[in-house]
């Protein structure tokens, strides 16, 4: 805890990395291919969409990709998504998180938002 980062993060297994998409609407199936390498296979992707939960934030093709891989999506505001990701990891669940920044600009991709990372 306490580390602050700017930009989007993808968290899976024991890896947390900066991520190319600047907004949920920019996420493509190619951005999520890393999840295919995680063991055990990811069952849930928690998506933090900024200040509010934008359930329609991911493109249809991305949602279809997740569904085809058997990955459920849990969309929340970023603070709630980070918390949920941590709780599910502590429970030993196969979970990943796509976290987008909050703050001023979060509705346009969070380009100016900064938040604490989710590794707890």
mmCIF file of N, CA and C in Angstrom:
data_model
loop_
_atom_site.group_PDB
_atom_site.id
_atom_site.type_symbol
_atom_site.label_atom_id
_atom_site.label_comp_id
_atom_site.label_asym_id
_atom_site.label_seq_id
_atom_site.Cartn_x
_atom_site.Cartn_y
_atom_site.Cartn_z
ATOM 1 N N UNK A 1 0.807 -1.182 0.000
ATOM 2 C CA UNK A 1 0.000 0.000 0.000
ATOM 3 C C UNK A 1 0.845 1.239 0.000
ATOM 4 N N UNK A 2 0.232 2.337 -0.282
ATOM 5 C CA UNK A 2 0.881 3.623 -0.236
ATOM 6 C C UNK A 2 1.537 4.047 -1.529
ATOM 7 N N UNK A 3 1.826 3.114 -2.431
ATOM 8 C CA UNK A 3 2.416 3.486 -3.706
ATOM 9 C C UNK A 3 1.345 4.139 -4.569
ATOM 10 N N UNK A 4 1.720 5.246 -5.220
ATOM 11 C CA UNK A 4 0.767 5.935 -6.087
ATOM 12 C C UNK A 4 1.236 5.834 -7.522
ATOM 13 N N UNK A 5 0.290 5.587 -8.404
ATOM 14 C CA UNK A 5 0.610 5.434 -9.816
ATOM 15 C C UNK A 5 -0.340 6.274 -10.647
ATOM 16 N N UNK A 6 0.099 6.621 -11.831
ATOM 17 C CA UNK A 6 -0.761 7.344 -12.770
ATOM 18 C C UNK A 6 -1.046 6.418 -13.945
ATOM 19 N N UNK A 7 -2.253 6.431 -14.440
ATOM 20 C CA UNK A 7 -2.613 5.594 -15.573
ATOM 21 C C UNK A 7 -3.306 4.319 -15.145
ATOM 22 N N UNK A 8 -3.662 3.529 -16.139
ATOM 23 C CA UNK A 8 -4.395 2.287 -15.900
ATOM 24 C C UNK A 8 -3.456 1.171 -15.473
ATOM 25 N N UNK A 9 -4.005 0.212 -14.723
ATOM 26 C CA UNK A 9 -3.261 -0.961 -14.265
ATOM 27 C C UNK A 9 -4.006 -2.233 -14.643
ATOM 28 N N UNK A 10 -3.247 -3.255 -14.967
ATOM 29 C CA UNK A 10 -3.795 -4.600 -15.108
ATOM 30 C C UNK A 10 -3.128 -5.446 -14.041
ATOM 31 N N UNK A 11 -3.934 -6.078 -13.202
ATOM 32 C CA UNK A 11 -3.433 -6.886 -12.092
ATOM 33 C C UNK A 11 -3.920 -8.316 -12.289
ATOM 34 N N UNK A 12 -2.981 -9.254 -12.281
ATOM 35 C CA UNK A 12 -3.347 -10.663 -12.410
ATOM 36 C C UNK A 12 -2.276 -11.497 -11.734
ATOM 37 N N UNK A 13 -2.688 -12.544 -11.054
ATOM 38 C CA UNK A 13 -1.764 -13.393 -10.294
ATOM 39 C C UNK A 13 -0.944 -12.492 -9.384
ATOM 40 N N UNK A 14 0.365 -12.547 -9.474
ATOM 41 C CA UNK A 14 1.225 -11.711 -8.632
ATOM 42 C C UNK A 14 1.837 -10.564 -9.425
ATOM 43 N N UNK A 15 1.226 -10.190 -10.524
ATOM 44 C CA UNK A 15 1.765 -9.146 -11.396
ATOM 45 C C UNK A 15 0.808 -7.964 -11.446
ATOM 46 N N UNK A 16 1.374 -6.786 -11.251
ATOM 47 C CA UNK A 16 0.629 -5.545 -11.456
ATOM 48 C C UNK A 16 1.451 -4.715 -12.427
ATOM 49 N N UNK A 17 0.836 -4.316 -13.536
ATOM 50 C CA UNK A 17 1.590 -3.613 -14.570
ATOM 51 C C UNK A 17 0.807 -2.434 -15.112
ATOM 52 N N UNK A 18 1.551 -1.412 -15.515
ATOM 53 C CA UNK A 18 0.927 -0.318 -16.253
ATOM 54 C C UNK A 18 0.343 -0.889 -17.526
ATOM 55 N N UNK A 19 -0.689 -0.226 -18.026
ATOM 56 C CA UNK A 19 -1.467 -0.807 -19.112
ATOM 57 C C UNK A 19 -1.751 0.237 -20.164
ATOM 58 N N UNK A 20 -1.718 -0.127 -21.438
ATOM 59 C CA UNK A 20 -1.858 0.817 -22.547
ATOM 60 C C UNK A 20 -3.210 1.524 -22.635
ATOM 61 N N UNK A 21 -4.340 0.834 -22.461
ATOM 62 C CA UNK A 21 -5.607 1.554 -22.630
ATOM 63 C C UNK A 21 -5.726 2.694 -21.611
ATOM 64 N N UNK A 22 -6.193 3.839 -22.076
ATOM 65 C CA UNK A 22 -6.370 4.979 -21.178
ATOM 66 C C UNK A 22 -7.791 5.099 -20.648
ATOM 67 N N UNK A 23 -8.697 4.321 -21.224
ATOM 68 C CA UNK A 23 -10.101 4.342 -20.812
ATOM 69 C C UNK A 23 -10.692 2.962 -21.061
ATOM 70 N N UNK A 24 -11.701 2.578 -20.297
ATOM 71 C CA UNK A 24 -12.313 1.253 -20.488
ATOM 72 C C UNK A 24 -12.784 1.025 -21.923
ATOM 73 N N UNK A 25 -13.270 2.043 -22.587
ATOM 74 C CA UNK A 25 -13.764 1.901 -23.954
ATOM 75 C C UNK A 25 -12.685 1.582 -24.969
ATOM 76 N N UNK A 26 -11.426 1.679 -24.574
ATOM 77 C CA UNK A 26 -10.301 1.389 -25.462
ATOM 78 C C UNK A 26 -9.782 -0.043 -25.305
ATOM 79 N N UNK A 27 -10.326 -0.800 -24.364
ATOM 80 C CA UNK A 27 -9.833 -2.160 -24.103
ATOM 81 C C UNK A 27 -10.297 -3.102 -25.211
ATOM 82 N N UNK A 28 -9.334 -3.767 -25.828
ATOM 83 C CA UNK A 28 -9.627 -4.749 -26.870
ATOM 84 C C UNK A 28 -9.298 -6.148 -26.341
ATOM 85 N N UNK A 29 -9.770 -7.178 -27.014
ATOM 86 C CA UNK A 29 -9.378 -8.529 -26.611
ATOM 87 C C UNK A 29 -7.854 -8.705 -26.570
ATOM 88 N N UNK A 30 -7.129 -8.068 -27.478
ATOM 89 C CA UNK A 30 -5.667 -8.185 -27.473
ATOM 90 C C UNK A 30 -5.065 -7.664 -26.172
ATOM 91 N N UNK A 31 -5.664 -6.633 -25.586
ATOM 92 C CA UNK A 31 -5.164 -6.110 -24.313
ATOM 93 C C UNK A 31 -5.305 -7.133 -23.191
ATOM 94 N N UNK A 32 -6.203 -8.079 -23.351
ATOM 95 C CA UNK A 32 -6.488 -9.050 -22.292
ATOM 96 C C UNK A 32 -5.841 -10.414 -22.527
ATOM 97 N N UNK A 33 -5.068 -10.560 -23.587
ATOM 98 C CA UNK A 33 -4.435 -11.852 -23.900
ATOM 99 C C UNK A 33 -3.545 -12.341 -22.767
ATOM 100 N N UNK A 34 -2.962 -11.423 -22.010
ATOM 101 C CA UNK A 34 -2.130 -11.801 -20.864
ATOM 102 C C UNK A 34 -2.885 -12.714 -19.899
ATOM 103 N N UNK A 35 -4.190 -12.516 -19.797
ATOM 104 C CA UNK A 35 -4.986 -13.321 -18.872
ATOM 105 C C UNK A 35 -4.966 -14.798 -19.251
ATOM 106 N N UNK A 36 -4.686 -15.102 -20.514
ATOM 107 C CA UNK A 36 -4.632 -16.497 -20.952
ATOM 108 C C UNK A 36 -3.405 -17.222 -20.402
ATOM 109 N N UNK A 37 -2.422 -16.460 -19.923
ATOM 110 C CA UNK A 37 -1.182 -17.045 -19.409
ATOM 111 C C UNK A 37 -1.196 -17.258 -17.900
ATOM 112 N N UNK A 38 -2.224 -16.762 -17.247
ATOM 113 C CA UNK A 38 -2.298 -16.805 -15.788
ATOM 114 C C UNK A 38 -2.818 -18.163 -15.333
ATOM 115 N N UNK A 39 -2.170 -18.705 -14.288
ATOM 116 C CA UNK A 39 -2.635 -19.963 -13.694
ATOM 117 C C UNK A 39 -2.861 -19.767 -12.214
ATOM 118 N N UNK A 40 -3.957 -20.195 -11.658
ATOM 119 C CA UNK A 40 -5.078 -20.833 -12.345
ATOM 120 C C UNK A 40 -5.796 -19.838 -13.251
ATOM 121 N N UNK A 41 -6.553 -20.354 -14.214
ATOM 122 C CA UNK A 41 -7.231 -19.469 -15.159
ATOM 123 C C UNK A 41 -8.131 -18.460 -14.448
ATOM 124 N N UNK A 42 -8.097 -17.247 -14.932
ATOM 125 C CA UNK A 42 -8.901 -16.173 -14.351
ATOM 126 C C UNK A 42 -10.380 -16.489 -14.533
ATOM 127 N N UNK A 43 -11.129 -16.365 -13.447
ATOM 128 C CA UNK A 43 -12.574 -16.583 -13.485
ATOM 129 C C UNK A 43 -13.338 -15.273 -13.481
ATOM 130 N N UNK A 44 -12.759 -14.249 -12.852
ATOM 131 C CA UNK A 44 -13.436 -12.958 -12.714
ATOM 132 C C UNK A 44 -12.475 -11.831 -13.036
ATOM 133 N N UNK A 45 -12.923 -10.892 -13.849
ATOM 134 C CA UNK A 45 -12.185 -9.657 -14.104
ATOM 135 C C UNK A 45 -12.957 -8.533 -13.440
ATOM 136 N N UNK A 46 -12.343 -7.922 -12.431
ATOM 137 C CA UNK A 46 -12.943 -6.772 -11.760
ATOM 138 C C UNK A 46 -12.465 -5.532 -12.513
ATOM 139 N N UNK A 47 -13.411 -4.730 -12.971
ATOM 140 C CA UNK A 47 -13.079 -3.546 -13.764
ATOM 141 C C UNK A 47 -13.434 -2.301 -12.969
ATOM 142 N N UNK A 48 -12.427 -1.475 -12.704
ATOM 143 C CA UNK A 48 -12.637 -0.195 -12.038
ATOM 144 C C UNK A 48 -12.683 0.898 -13.079
ATOM 145 N N UNK A 49 -13.850 1.517 -13.246
ATOM 146 C CA UNK A 49 -14.063 2.452 -14.351
ATOM 147 C C UNK A 49 -13.920 3.921 -13.961
ATOM 148 N N UNK A 50 -13.283 4.198 -12.855
ATOM 149 C CA UNK A 50 -13.110 5.592 -12.425
ATOM 150 C C UNK A 50 -14.006 5.890 -11.241
ATOM 151 N N UNK A 51 -14.615 7.060 -11.263
ATOM 152 C CA UNK A 51 -15.434 7.503 -10.134
ATOM 153 C C UNK A 51 -16.783 6.811 -10.050
ATOM 154 N N UNK A 52 -17.311 6.363 -11.183
ATOM 155 C CA UNK A 52 -18.614 5.704 -11.197
ATOM 156 C C UNK A 52 -18.495 4.369 -11.927
ATOM 157 N N UNK A 53 -19.394 3.459 -11.610
ATOM 158 C CA UNK A 53 -19.427 2.174 -12.310
ATOM 159 C C UNK A 53 -20.114 2.372 -13.650
ATOM 160 N N UNK A 54 -19.359 2.221 -14.720
ATOM 161 C CA UNK A 54 -19.906 2.373 -16.071
ATOM 162 C C UNK A 54 -20.032 0.976 -16.674
ATOM 163 N N UNK A 55 -21.191 0.357 -16.459
ATOM 164 C CA UNK A 55 -21.392 -1.037 -16.849
ATOM 165 C C UNK A 55 -21.278 -1.271 -18.348
ATOM 166 N N UNK A 56 -21.463 -0.238 -19.141
ATOM 167 C CA UNK A 56 -21.354 -0.380 -20.591
ATOM 168 C C UNK A 56 -20.008 0.139 -21.099
ATOM 169 N N UNK A 57 -19.026 0.268 -20.214
ATOM 170 C CA UNK A 57 -17.756 0.904 -20.564
ATOM 171 C C UNK A 57 -16.908 0.081 -21.530
ATOM 172 N N UNK A 58 -16.894 -1.245 -21.383
ATOM 173 C CA UNK A 58 -16.072 -2.065 -22.262
ATOM 174 C C UNK A 58 -16.777 -2.297 -23.591
ATOM 175 N N UNK A 59 -16.026 -2.302 -24.685
ATOM 176 C CA UNK A 59 -16.629 -2.568 -26.000
ATOM 177 C C UNK A 59 -17.252 -3.962 -26.062
ATOM 178 N N UNK A 60 -18.245 -4.106 -26.918
ATOM 179 C CA UNK A 60 -18.956 -5.383 -27.066
ATOM 180 C C UNK A 60 -18.000 -6.521 -27.416
ATOM 181 N N UNK A 61 -17.042 -6.287 -28.292
ATOM 182 C CA UNK A 61 -16.102 -7.350 -28.687
ATOM 183 C C UNK A 61 -15.273 -7.822 -27.489
ATOM 184 N N UNK A 62 -14.952 -6.914 -26.594
ATOM 185 C CA UNK A 62 -14.177 -7.262 -25.402
ATOM 186 C C UNK A 62 -15.030 -8.087 -24.449
ATOM 187 N N UNK A 63 -16.279 -7.693 -24.283
ATOM 188 C CA UNK A 63 -17.188 -8.474 -23.439
ATOM 189 C C UNK A 63 -17.384 -9.882 -24.008
ATOM 190 N N UNK A 64 -17.528 -9.974 -25.328
ATOM 191 C CA UNK A 64 -17.695 -11.276 -25.974
ATOM 192 C C UNK A 64 -16.452 -12.147 -25.769
ATOM 193 N N UNK A 65 -15.271 -11.541 -25.864
ATOM 194 C CA UNK A 65 -14.028 -12.271 -25.634
ATOM 195 C C UNK A 65 -14.006 -12.839 -24.213
ATOM 196 N N UNK A 66 -14.306 -12.005 -23.221
ATOM 197 C CA UNK A 66 -14.316 -12.466 -21.833
ATOM 198 C C UNK A 66 -15.303 -13.619 -21.665
ATOM 199 N N UNK A 67 -16.486 -13.464 -22.216
ATOM 200 C CA UNK A 67 -17.508 -14.514 -22.118
ATOM 201 C C UNK A 67 -16.998 -15.815 -22.751
ATOM 202 N N UNK A 68 -16.341 -15.717 -23.910
ATOM 203 C CA UNK A 68 -15.843 -16.913 -24.602
ATOM 204 C C UNK A 68 -14.763 -17.622 -23.790
ATOM 205 N N UNK A 69 -14.067 -16.900 -22.922
ATOM 206 C CA UNK A 69 -13.028 -17.476 -22.066
ATOM 207 C C UNK A 69 -13.581 -17.926 -20.715
ATOM 208 N N UNK A 70 -14.888 -17.741 -20.501
ATOM 209 C CA UNK A 70 -15.498 -18.125 -19.236
ATOM 210 C C UNK A 70 -15.175 -17.177 -18.097
ATOM 211 N N UNK A 71 -14.838 -15.927 -18.429
ATOM 212 C CA UNK A 71 -14.471 -14.926 -17.431
ATOM 213 C C UNK A 71 -15.658 -14.001 -17.198
ATOM 214 N N UNK A 72 -16.118 -13.939 -15.951
ATOM 215 C CA UNK A 72 -17.185 -13.010 -15.619
ATOM 216 C C UNK A 72 -16.584 -11.638 -15.348
ATOM 217 N N UNK A 73 -17.392 -10.617 -15.522
ATOM 218 C CA UNK A 73 -16.942 -9.244 -15.341
ATOM 219 C C UNK A 73 -17.705 -8.621 -14.188
ATOM 220 N N UNK A 74 -16.980 -7.941 -13.318
ATOM 221 C CA UNK A 74 -17.563 -7.238 -12.179
ATOM 222 C C UNK A 74 -17.125 -5.777 -12.307
ATOM 223 N N UNK A 75 -18.055 -4.905 -12.676
ATOM 224 C CA UNK A 75 -17.739 -3.494 -12.938
ATOM 225 C C UNK A 75 -18.128 -2.651 -11.730
ATOM 226 N N UNK A 76 -17.180 -1.826 -11.279
ATOM 227 C CA UNK A 76 -17.381 -0.997 -10.081
ATOM 228 C C UNK A 76 -16.607 0.309 -10.245
ATOM 229 N N UNK A 77 -16.893 1.292 -9.376
ATOM 230 C CA UNK A 77 -15.995 2.443 -9.303
ATOM 231 C C UNK A 77 -14.606 1.924 -8.890
ATOM 232 N N UNK A 78 -13.560 2.593 -9.307
ATOM 233 C CA UNK A 78 -12.206 2.090 -9.077
ATOM 234 C C UNK A 78 -11.885 1.782 -7.610
ATOM 235 N N UNK A 79 -12.225 2.636 -6.635
ATOM 236 C CA UNK A 79 -11.888 2.266 -5.252
ATOM 237 C C UNK A 79 -12.541 0.951 -4.820
ATOM 238 N N UNK A 80 -13.786 0.766 -5.185
ATOM 239 C CA UNK A 80 -14.503 -0.457 -4.847
ATOM 240 C C UNK A 80 -13.911 -1.651 -5.596
ATOM 241 N N UNK A 81 -13.527 -1.442 -6.846
ATOM 242 C CA UNK A 81 -12.924 -2.517 -7.636
ATOM 243 C C UNK A 81 -11.596 -2.956 -7.032
ATOM 244 N N UNK A 82 -10.773 -2.005 -6.610
ATOM 245 C CA UNK A 82 -9.481 -2.338 -6.006
ATOM 246 C C UNK A 82 -9.685 -3.126 -4.710
ATOM 247 N N UNK A 83 -10.652 -2.690 -3.904
ATOM 248 C CA UNK A 83 -10.967 -3.386 -2.657
ATOM 249 C C UNK A 83 -11.458 -4.810 -2.940
ATOM 250 N N UNK A 84 -12.388 -4.931 -3.885
ATOM 251 C CA UNK A 84 -12.955 -6.232 -4.234
ATOM 252 C C UNK A 84 -11.873 -7.174 -4.749
ATOM 253 N N UNK A 85 -10.994 -6.656 -5.588
ATOM 254 C CA UNK A 85 -9.882 -7.453 -6.104
ATOM 255 C C UNK A 85 -9.053 -8.001 -4.942
ATOM 256 N N UNK A 86 -8.723 -7.154 -3.990
ATOM 257 C CA UNK A 86 -7.942 -7.583 -2.837
ATOM 258 C C UNK A 86 -8.634 -8.645 -2.005
ATOM 259 N N UNK A 87 -9.922 -8.460 -1.768
ATOM 260 C CA UNK A 87 -10.693 -9.430 -0.984
ATOM 261 C C UNK A 87 -10.743 -10.776 -1.707
ATOM 262 N N UNK A 88 -11.038 -10.755 -2.998
ATOM 263 C CA UNK A 88 -11.124 -12.003 -3.752
ATOM 264 C C UNK A 88 -9.772 -12.719 -3.801
ATOM 265 N N UNK A 89 -8.697 -11.970 -3.937
ATOM 266 C CA UNK A 89 -7.354 -12.583 -3.902
ATOM 267 C C UNK A 89 -7.097 -13.229 -2.553
ATOM 268 N N UNK A 90 -7.456 -12.531 -1.477
ATOM 269 C CA UNK A 90 -7.258 -13.088 -0.131
ATOM 270 C C UNK A 90 -8.055 -14.373 0.055
ATOM 271 N N UNK A 91 -9.202 -14.474 -0.605
ATOM 272 C CA UNK A 91 -10.028 -15.682 -0.535
ATOM 273 C C UNK A 91 -9.483 -16.800 -1.418
ATOM 274 N N UNK A 92 -8.413 -16.511 -2.181
ATOM 275 C CA UNK A 92 -7.825 -17.517 -3.055
ATOM 276 C C UNK A 92 -8.529 -17.670 -4.385
ATOM 277 N N UNK A 93 -9.347 -16.700 -4.740
ATOM 278 C CA UNK A 93 -10.087 -16.765 -6.003
ATOM 279 C C UNK A 93 -9.189 -16.428 -7.191
ATOM 280 N N UNK A 94 -9.508 -16.955 -8.346
ATOM 281 C CA UNK A 94 -8.772 -16.675 -9.582
ATOM 282 C C UNK A 94 -9.343 -15.388 -10.177
ATOM 283 N N UNK A 95 -8.740 -14.262 -9.809
ATOM 284 C CA UNK A 95 -9.281 -12.959 -10.161
ATOM 285 C C UNK A 95 -8.191 -12.086 -10.773
ATOM 286 N N UNK A 96 -8.606 -11.199 -11.649
ATOM 287 C CA UNK A 96 -7.736 -10.175 -12.218
ATOM 288 C C UNK A 96 -8.482 -8.854 -12.106
ATOM 289 N N UNK A 97 -7.752 -7.762 -12.267
ATOM 290 C CA UNK A 97 -8.385 -6.442 -12.203
ATOM 291 C C UNK A 97 -7.833 -5.545 -13.301
ATOM 292 N N UNK A 98 -8.725 -4.785 -13.889
ATOM 293 C CA UNK A 98 -8.378 -3.712 -14.819
ATOM 294 C C UNK A 98 -8.841 -2.429 -14.151
ATOM 295 N N UNK A 99 -7.887 -1.617 -13.727
ATOM 296 C CA UNK A 99 -8.213 -0.434 -12.928
ATOM 297 C C UNK A 99 -7.867 0.836 -13.684
ATOM 298 N N UNK A 100 -8.855 1.703 -13.810
ATOM 299 C CA UNK A 100 -8.662 2.983 -14.485
ATOM 300 C C UNK A 100 -8.713 4.106 -13.457
ATOM 301 N N UNK A 101 -7.918 5.146 -13.663
ATOM 302 C CA UNK A 101 -7.781 6.211 -12.670
ATOM 303 C C UNK A 101 -9.063 6.959 -12.384
ATOM 304 N N UNK A 102 -9.046 7.574 -11.213
ATOM 305 C CA UNK A 102 -10.131 8.441 -10.758
ATOM 306 C C UNK A 102 -9.685 9.885 -10.823
ATOM 307 N N UNK A 103 -10.555 10.717 -10.323
ATOM 308 C CA UNK A 103 -10.201 12.125 -10.198
ATOM 309 C C UNK A 103 -10.587 12.920 -11.412
ATOM 310 N N UNK A 104 -10.144 14.141 -11.432
ATOM 311 C CA UNK A 104 -10.455 15.031 -12.547
ATOM 312 C C UNK A 104 -10.038 14.350 -13.838
ATOM 313 N N UNK A 105 -10.943 14.289 -14.768
ATOM 314 C CA UNK A 105 -10.657 13.672 -16.048
ATOM 315 C C UNK A 105 -11.048 12.220 -16.134
ATOM 316 N N UNK A 106 -11.564 11.619 -15.048
ATOM 317 C CA UNK A 106 -11.850 10.191 -15.105
ATOM 318 C C UNK A 106 -12.933 9.866 -16.122
ATOM 319 N N UNK A 107 -13.812 10.774 -16.373
ATOM 320 C CA UNK A 107 -14.864 10.510 -17.354
ATOM 321 C C UNK A 107 -14.318 10.559 -18.781
ATOM 322 N N UNK A 108 -13.138 11.153 -18.986
ATOM 323 C CA UNK A 108 -12.540 11.143 -20.325
ATOM 324 C C UNK A 108 -11.306 10.246 -20.339
ATOM 325 N N UNK A 109 -11.350 9.207 -19.545
ATOM 326 C CA UNK A 109 -10.271 8.237 -19.549
ATOM 327 C C UNK A 109 -9.338 8.386 -18.373
ATOM 328 N N UNK A 110 -9.567 9.348 -17.502
ATOM 329 C CA UNK A 110 -8.756 9.495 -16.313
ATOM 330 C C UNK A 110 -7.335 9.929 -16.583
ATOM 331 N N UNK A 111 -7.118 10.595 -17.694
ATOM 332 C CA UNK A 111 -5.757 10.958 -18.071
ATOM 333 C C UNK A 111 -5.041 11.758 -16.998
ATOM 334 N N UNK A 112 -5.798 12.506 -16.206
ATOM 335 C CA UNK A 112 -5.131 13.291 -15.163
ATOM 336 C C UNK A 112 -5.333 12.686 -13.777
ATOM 337 N N UNK A 113 -5.973 11.521 -13.688
ATOM 338 C CA UNK A 113 -6.246 10.921 -12.386
ATOM 339 C C UNK A 113 -5.063 10.134 -11.850
ATOM 340 N N UNK A 114 -4.932 10.095 -10.551
ATOM 341 C CA UNK A 114 -3.899 9.324 -9.880
ATOM 342 C C UNK A 114 -4.569 8.611 -8.714
ATOM 343 N N UNK A 115 -4.190 7.379 -8.446
ATOM 344 C CA UNK A 115 -4.783 6.631 -7.352
ATOM 345 C C UNK A 115 -3.766 5.691 -6.764
ATOM 346 N N UNK A 116 -4.049 5.196 -5.592
ATOM 347 C CA UNK A 116 -3.164 4.215 -4.958
ATOM 348 C C UNK A 116 -3.382 2.862 -5.597
ATOM 349 N N UNK A 117 -2.320 2.083 -5.704
ATOM 350 C CA UNK A 117 -2.474 0.794 -6.366
ATOM 351 C C UNK A 117 -3.240 -0.185 -5.478
ATOM 352 N N UNK A 118 -3.651 -1.308 -6.071
ATOM 353 C CA UNK A 118 -4.594 -2.242 -5.443
ATOM 354 C C UNK A 118 -3.928 -3.416 -4.753
ATOM 355 N N UNK A 119 -2.617 -3.417 -4.669
ATOM 356 C CA UNK A 119 -1.969 -4.614 -4.126
ATOM 357 C C UNK A 119 -2.110 -4.735 -2.628
ATOM 358 N N UNK A 120 -2.563 -3.673 -1.975
ATOM 359 C CA UNK A 120 -2.845 -3.719 -0.550
ATOM 360 C C UNK A 120 -1.678 -4.081 0.219
#
